[in-house]
Amino acid sequence: MTLSAEVQVALAAGQPVVALESTIISHGMPYPENLATARRVENIVRQEGATPATIAVVGGRLRVGLSDVELTAFAARDDVVKVSRRDLPMVVARGLDGSTTVAATMIISALAGIEVFVTGGIGGVHRGAPETFDVSADLLELARTPVAVVCAGAKSILDLGLTLEVLETHGVPVLGFKTDRFPAFFVRDSGFGVDTQVDSVDELAAIVRTKWDLGLGGGVVVANPIPRDVEMEPALADGAIRQAIGEAATAGVTGKDVTPFLLSRIESLTKGASLVANRALIENNALVGARLAAALVATRR
Ligand code: PSU
Ligand code: MN
């Protein structure tokens, strides 16, 4: 594992560090918006006084903190492998480049000693999972790896009810930041509730730290809804999602290709409206994540 100089210094000094994933860059957004977003998110984390650590695999090495040249390459290339827990050994052993999903980013964050990770949306139980068994490895990682994941909930490409059930089974708290509704990425209310509403980052930090102090391990979902002024029209989001899922079934898309296929189709079908929402919500997550990282550092003193 290689840490960037700034991440190494921050961790050694006990300063707040925020992990960021790279699959959202390589497979979650088109170029060049992905690059602009990745840079902007790093800047927001910095402005809040924390150090950003974008995580990926480069030449078979686990990397915590990328240079701008590397970030640009990950954004522009179309041959970067999407790496979840399953894929890590192959990509590392073969010395390849890979972008890390929520699951793989959590694994590497925990190895590096980073407690907070900011992303857009987590993977979950796909609609139709009772037949396809398509359940994201992100959920099982949340069950076992001690990292707080700040997200805008999950897209309703997933069955959000079943996703919440699996998180409950595995003892993963779902904390609504200033909301009692589980957000559905593009919209603030999925129709499902969260486990509990938490109104301050200090209380978020207290709950996360207490979970780990109790020896419970595992992750926590901090569900931070998209800002009101950029929330999408629910009918527009739903229509695009339904159509994208239909197209995926017709095209026979399976396995790790399902989520990237759906994300890219939704973006075309909403004529870019989903991309605007996507950018705004991840920037908002970066703000909360950086503040949570600082609050978590304070609980250690
Ligand atoms: N959901 C999004 N945007 C994303 C992803 C999910 O709204 O970019 C990415 C994340 O990297 C997540 C991964 O960890 O997709 C989940 O993929 P899968 O469903 O194959 O586990
Ligand atoms: Mn899957």
PDB file of N, CA, C and O and ligand atoms in Angstrom, residues 126 134-136 255-256 258-259, ligand 2:
ATOM      1  N   HIS A 126     -30.490  -5.451  -5.784  1.00  0.00           N
ATOM      2  CA  HIS A 126     -31.135  -5.034  -7.033  1.00  0.00           C
ATOM      3  C   HIS A 126     -32.586  -5.493  -7.085  1.00  0.00           C
ATOM      4  O   HIS A 126     -32.961  -6.487  -6.462  1.00  0.00           O
ATOM      5  N   ASP A 134     -28.782 -10.756  -7.197  1.00  0.00           N
ATOM      6  CA  ASP A 134     -27.848  -9.645  -7.384  1.00  0.00           C
ATOM      7  C   ASP A 134     -27.884  -8.703  -6.174  1.00  0.00           C
ATOM      8  O   ASP A 134     -28.723  -7.803  -6.085  1.00  0.00           O
ATOM      9  N   VAL A 135     -26.995  -8.968  -5.251  1.00  0.00           N
ATOM     10  CA  VAL A 135     -26.855  -8.153  -4.041  1.00  0.00           C
ATOM     11  C   VAL A 135     -25.428  -7.618  -4.037  1.00  0.00           C
ATOM     12  O   VAL A 135     -24.466  -8.383  -4.085  1.00  0.00           O
ATOM     13  N   SER A 136     -25.283  -6.297  -3.989  1.00  0.00           N
ATOM     14  CA  SER A 136     -23.939  -5.701  -4.048  1.00  0.00           C
ATOM     15  C   SER A 136     -23.068  -6.141  -2.872  1.00  0.00           C
ATOM     16  O   SER A 136     -23.525  -6.205  -1.726  1.00  0.00           O
ATOM     17  N   GLY A 255     -24.018  -9.379 -13.606  1.00  0.00           N
ATOM     18  CA  GLY A 255     -22.809  -9.252 -12.788  1.00  0.00           C
ATOM     19  C   GLY A 255     -22.398  -7.816 -12.569  1.00  0.00           C
ATOM     20  O   GLY A 255     -23.221  -6.920 -12.403  1.00  0.00           O
ATOM     21  N   LYS A 256     -21.085  -7.585 -12.581  1.00  0.00           N
ATOM     22  CA  LYS A 256     -20.553  -6.269 -12.230  1.00  0.00           C
ATOM     23  C   LYS A 256     -20.880  -5.196 -13.257  1.00  0.00           C
ATOM     24  O   LYS A 256     -20.683  -4.016 -13.007  1.00  0.00           O
ATOM     25  N   VAL A 258     -23.896  -4.557 -14.410  1.00  0.00           N
ATOM     26  CA  VAL A 258     -25.267  -4.060 -14.259  1.00  0.00           C
ATOM     27  C   VAL A 258     -25.282  -2.595 -13.807  1.00  0.00           C
ATOM     28  O   VAL A 258     -25.891  -1.737 -14.454  1.00  0.00           O
ATOM     29  N   THR A 259     -24.610  -2.302 -12.709  1.00  0.00           N
ATOM     30  CA  THR A 259     -24.684  -0.945 -12.160  1.00  0.00           C
ATOM     31  C   THR A 259     -24.123   0.105 -13.131  1.00  0.00           C
ATOM     32  O   THR A 259     -24.808   1.100 -13.409  1.00  0.00           O
TER      33      THR A 259
HETATM   34 MN    MN B   2     -24.192  -6.923  -8.623  1.00  0.00          MN
END
